[in-house]
């Protein structure tokens, strides 16, 4: 079945540093969704990318969808302690209308 | 507005005991419903999904089962829990409208099997 790989598994940054997590697939992704899960919480939807090469921004967060629709990235500029959590990418299975999640990247921000 | 509820929030159960986790959605009709499991420090694994009452699709063969007795109610069950069933169980819903792909997650149930 569809597999979505996400790297790095964990990243520890100083507050103010940038952070990037990458999502890759060997097959074409139908659309990519990004979720954030705070420690002890549940995943919360951030954004959806559908078009090849699409770039979307939410304040300090920049989301990109690769031209070949086989990879995606989330970049956070000037991290803050409120950015702490695990970031998941997920691909929508068009048949099941269900999500296949990447393994997640856990971000720790040192104040 | 739509809300999703799960209970209980936490549960400690002995091996071999039965399980029933409940999920309900308010403020929407005919949602697609999902059960995911998250092991500690890991990603989310899809267990079951449902597109309507009585319609359940199982993703992973195991000792868990799911039922949807009402449009906005989704239940996860087991007759005999295993140690490996421990984890964080998340229910999610999405609109049946094909253009709305976002999934909304409930607060989850933390299950510890001892």
GROMACS .gro file of C-alpha atoms in nm:
model
  225
    1UNK     CA    1   0.000   0.000   0.000
    2UNK     CA    2   0.083   0.365  -0.005
    3UNK     CA    3   0.378   0.460   0.215
    4UNK     CA    4   0.467   0.809   0.319
    5UNK     CA    5   0.811   0.867   0.467
    6UNK     CA    6   0.890   1.165   0.681
    7UNK     CA    7   1.227   1.299   0.799
    8UNK     CA    8   1.378   1.385   1.033
    9UNK     CA    9   1.220   1.183   1.310
   10UNK     CA   10   1.319   1.438   1.570
   11UNK     CA   11   1.472   1.785   1.574
   12UNK     CA   12   1.581   2.004   1.859
   13UNK     CA   13   1.635   2.373   1.779
   14UNK     CA   14   1.707   2.692   1.967
   15UNK     CA   15   1.423   2.941   1.971
   16UNK     CA   16   1.458   3.168   1.669
   17UNK     CA   17   1.616   2.902   1.447
   18UNK     CA   18   1.440   2.769   1.141
   19UNK     CA   19   1.297   2.419   1.109
   20UNK     CA   20   1.204   2.202   0.812
   21UNK     CA   21   1.039   1.862   0.788
   22UNK     CA   22   1.021   1.662   0.467
   23UNK     CA   23   0.767   1.415   0.341
   24UNK     CA   24   0.842   1.172   0.056
   25UNK     CA   25   0.662   0.903  -0.134
   26UNK     CA   26   0.769   0.659  -0.404
   27UNK     CA   27   0.431   0.704  -0.570
   28UNK     CA   28   0.239   1.014  -0.671
   29UNK     CA   29   0.057   1.178  -0.386
   30UNK     CA   30  -0.304   1.271  -0.451
   31UNK     CA   31  -0.303   1.557  -0.204
   32UNK     CA   32  -0.099   1.632   0.102
   33UNK     CA   33  -0.233   1.742   0.434
   34UNK     CA   34  -0.025   1.863   0.726
   35UNK     CA   35  -0.125   1.819   1.088
   36UNK     CA   36   0.025   1.933   1.416
   37UNK     CA   37  -0.004   1.735   1.735
   38UNK     CA   38   0.091   1.906   2.058
   39UNK     CA   39   0.231   1.685   2.336
   40UNK     CA   40  -0.059   1.495   2.490
   41UNK     CA   41  -0.304   1.628   2.232
   42UNK     CA   42  -0.468   1.517   1.913
   43UNK     CA   43  -0.370   1.603   1.554
   44UNK     CA   44  -0.500   1.935   1.431
   45UNK     CA   45  -0.530   2.014   1.062
   46UNK     CA   46  -0.295   2.283   0.933
   47UNK     CA   47  -0.326   2.289   0.557
   48UNK     CA   48  -0.394   2.093   0.240
   49UNK     CA   49  -0.190   2.106  -0.081
   50UNK     CA   50  -0.340   1.977  -0.402
   51UNK     CA   51  -0.160   2.125  -0.700
   52UNK     CA   52   0.183   2.037  -0.830
   53UNK     CA   53   0.438   2.296  -0.717
   54UNK     CA   54   0.191   2.461  -0.483
   55UNK     CA   55   0.325   2.685  -0.207
   56UNK     CA   56   0.113   2.810   0.081
   57UNK     CA   57   0.203   3.025   0.378
   58UNK     CA   58   0.054   3.061   0.721
   59UNK     CA   59   0.242   3.333   0.908
   60UNK     CA   60   0.582   3.174   0.982
   61UNK     CA   61   0.491   2.840   0.823
   62UNK     CA   62   0.558   2.767   0.456
   63UNK     CA   63   0.422   2.454   0.292
   64UNK     CA   64   0.540   2.324  -0.044
   65UNK     CA   65   0.420   2.047  -0.274
   66UNK     CA   66   0.678   1.910  -0.515
   67UNK     CA   67   0.647   1.949  -0.889
   68UNK     CA   68   0.619   1.573  -0.933
   69UNK     CA   69   0.376   1.547  -0.640
   70UNK     CA   70   0.603   1.296  -0.468
   71UNK     CA   71   0.729   1.515  -0.188
   72UNK     CA   72   0.626   1.797   0.037
   73UNK     CA   73   0.786   2.012   0.302
   74UNK     CA   74   0.692   2.228   0.595
   75UNK     CA   75   0.929   2.510   0.690
   76UNK     CA   76   0.898   2.716   1.005
   77UNK     CA   77   1.086   3.044   1.018
   78UNK     CA   78   1.216   3.170   1.351
   79UNK     CA   79   1.071   2.897   1.571
   80UNK     CA   80   0.894   2.978   1.895
   81UNK     CA   81   0.824   2.758   2.196
   82UNK     CA   82   0.462   2.741   2.084
   83UNK     CA   83   0.578   2.547   1.777
   84UNK     CA   84   0.668   2.247   1.994
   85UNK     CA   85   0.491   1.930   1.887
   86UNK     CA   86   0.490   1.659   1.624
   87UNK     CA   87   0.421   1.751   1.264
   88UNK     CA   88   0.262   1.490   1.040
   89UNK     CA   89   0.212   1.486   0.669
   90UNK     CA   90  -0.067   1.269   0.534
   91UNK     CA   91  -0.175   1.160   0.189
   92UNK     CA   92  -0.540   1.117   0.103
   93UNK     CA   93  -0.625   0.777  -0.038
   94UNK     CA   94  -0.882   0.869  -0.299
   95UNK     CA   95  -1.038   0.524  -0.289
   96UNK     CA   96  -1.090   0.496   0.085
   97UNK     CA   97  -1.110   0.869   0.151
   98UNK     CA   98  -0.877   0.790   0.439
   99UNK     CA   99  -0.539   0.935   0.529
  100UNK     CA  100  -0.204   0.760   0.521
  101UNK     CA  101   0.016   0.936   0.772
  102UNK     CA  102   0.389   0.984   0.770
  103UNK     CA  103   0.574   0.884   1.085
  104UNK     CA  104   0.595   1.245   1.200
  105UNK     CA  105   0.870   1.484   1.301
  106UNK     CA  106   0.889   1.579   1.664
  107UNK     CA  107   1.007   1.936   1.714
  108UNK     CA  108   1.154   2.053   2.040
  109UNK     CA  109   1.232   2.424   2.080
  110UNK     CA  110   1.480   2.535   2.343
  111UNK     CA  111   1.395   2.880   2.484
  112UNK     CA  112  -2.051   2.407   1.441
  113UNK     CA  113  -1.931   2.051   1.442
  114UNK     CA  114  -1.786   1.878   1.745
  115UNK     CA  115  -1.649   1.532   1.806
  116UNK     CA  116  -1.648   1.356   2.139
  117UNK     CA  117  -1.465   1.051   2.263
  118UNK     CA  118  -1.487   0.864   2.588
  119UNK     CA  119  -1.344   0.758   2.809
  120UNK     CA  120  -1.042   0.986   2.803
  121UNK     CA  121  -0.819   0.729   2.969
  122UNK     CA  122  -0.862   0.362   3.042
  123UNK     CA  123  -0.656   0.097   3.219
  124UNK     CA  124  -0.767  -0.256   3.145
  125UNK     CA  125  -0.630  -0.603   3.225
  126UNK     CA  126  -0.524  -0.838   2.950
  127UNK     CA  127  -0.817  -1.048   2.832
  128UNK     CA  128  -1.084  -0.799   2.933
  129UNK     CA  129  -1.334  -0.652   2.683
  130UNK     CA  130  -1.317  -0.301   2.541
  131UNK     CA  131  -1.567  -0.047   2.419
  132UNK     CA  132  -1.464   0.302   2.308
  133UNK     CA  133  -1.724   0.545   2.187
  134UNK     CA  134  -1.707   0.835   1.945
  135UNK     CA  135  -1.989   1.072   1.858
  136UNK     CA  136  -2.006   1.363   1.618
  137UNK     CA  137  -2.242   1.657   1.639
  138UNK     CA  138  -2.339   1.921   1.388
  139UNK     CA  139  -2.302   1.721   1.067
  140UNK     CA  140  -2.487   1.450   0.881
  141UNK     CA  141  -2.358   1.133   0.719
  142UNK     CA  142  -1.994   1.196   0.808
  143UNK     CA  143  -1.717   0.958   0.711
  144UNK     CA  144  -1.581   0.821   1.037
  145UNK     CA  145  -1.240   0.677   1.120
  146UNK     CA  146  -1.058   0.501   1.402
  147UNK     CA  147  -0.681   0.545   1.425
  148UNK     CA  148  -0.433   0.411   1.676
  149UNK     CA  149  -0.112   0.583   1.775
  150UNK     CA  150   0.155   0.391   1.963
  151UNK     CA  151   0.374   0.595   2.196
  152UNK     CA  152   0.599   0.825   1.994
  153UNK     CA  153   0.477   0.685   1.666
  154UNK     CA  154   0.254   0.783   1.376
  155UNK     CA  155  -0.113   0.715   1.325
  156UNK     CA  156  -0.235   0.380   1.194
  157UNK     CA  157  -0.578   0.360   1.034
  158UNK     CA  158  -0.783   0.081   1.192
  159UNK     CA  159  -1.136   0.120   1.056
  160UNK     CA  160  -1.337   0.360   0.848
  161UNK     CA  161  -1.706   0.395   0.777
  162UNK     CA  162  -1.899   0.579   0.510
  163UNK     CA  163  -2.243   0.506   0.654
  164UNK     CA  164  -2.451   0.322   0.913
  165UNK     CA  165  -2.351  -0.041   0.932
  166UNK     CA  166  -2.074   0.004   0.674
  167UNK     CA  167  -1.735  -0.075   0.822
  168UNK     CA  168  -1.406  -0.133   0.645
  169UNK     CA  169  -1.120  -0.289   0.835
  170UNK     CA  170  -0.765  -0.194   0.752
  171UNK     CA  171  -0.564  -0.417   0.981
  172UNK     CA  172  -0.656  -0.773   1.085
  173UNK     CA  173  -0.653  -0.789   1.462
  174UNK     CA  174  -0.869  -0.856   1.763
  175UNK     CA  175  -1.049  -0.522   1.735
  176UNK     CA  176  -1.382  -0.455   1.570
  177UNK     CA  177  -1.587  -0.145   1.494
  178UNK     CA  178  -1.954  -0.071   1.462
  179UNK     CA  179  -2.165   0.223   1.352
  180UNK     CA  180  -2.512   0.176   1.499
  181UNK     CA  181  -2.616   0.535   1.431
  182UNK     CA  182  -2.518   0.796   1.175
  183UNK     CA  183  -2.295   0.991   1.411
  184UNK     CA  184  -2.181   0.716   1.646
  185UNK     CA  185  -1.874   0.502   1.598
  186UNK     CA  186  -1.771   0.232   1.844
  187UNK     CA  187  -1.445   0.045   1.876
  188UNK     CA  188  -1.459  -0.289   2.056
  189UNK     CA  189  -1.262  -0.591   2.156
  190UNK     CA  190  -1.367  -0.914   2.321
  191UNK     CA  191  -1.025  -0.982   2.472
  192UNK     CA  192  -0.756  -0.716   2.499
  193UNK     CA  193  -0.389  -0.789   2.433
  194UNK     CA  194  -0.089  -0.603   2.573
  195UNK     CA  195  -0.018  -0.479   2.222
  196UNK     CA  196  -0.355  -0.301   2.214
  197UNK     CA  197  -0.217  -0.028   2.438
  198UNK     CA  198  -0.204   0.308   2.268
  199UNK     CA  199  -0.378   0.633   2.191
  200UNK     CA  200  -0.703   0.577   2.003
  201UNK     CA  201  -0.826   0.861   1.791
  202UNK     CA  202  -1.160   0.898   1.621
  203UNK     CA  203  -1.191   1.134   1.327
  204UNK     CA  204  -1.461   1.256   1.092
  205UNK     CA  205  -1.469   1.424   0.756
  206UNK     CA  206  -1.743   1.572   0.548
  207UNK     CA  207  -1.883   1.340   0.282
  208UNK     CA  208  -1.851   1.627   0.036
  209UNK     CA  209  -1.573   1.514  -0.188
  210UNK     CA  210  -1.404   1.853  -0.201
  211UNK     CA  211  -1.366   1.872   0.174
  212UNK     CA  212  -1.084   1.636   0.259
  213UNK     CA  213  -0.994   1.766   0.605
  214UNK     CA  214  -1.022   1.519   0.887
  215UNK     CA  215  -1.112   1.643   1.234
  216UNK     CA  216  -0.988   1.444   1.527
  217UNK     CA  217  -1.146   1.385   1.863
  218UNK     CA  218  -0.952   1.427   2.188
  219UNK     CA  219  -0.860   1.058   2.194
  220UNK     CA  220  -0.864   0.775   2.445
  221UNK     CA  221  -0.544   0.661   2.610
  222UNK     CA  222  -0.563   0.287   2.667
  223UNK     CA  223  -0.318   0.098   2.883
  224UNK     CA  224  -0.347  -0.278   2.890
  225UNK     CA  225  -0.170  -0.443   3.183
   0.00000   0.00000   0.00000
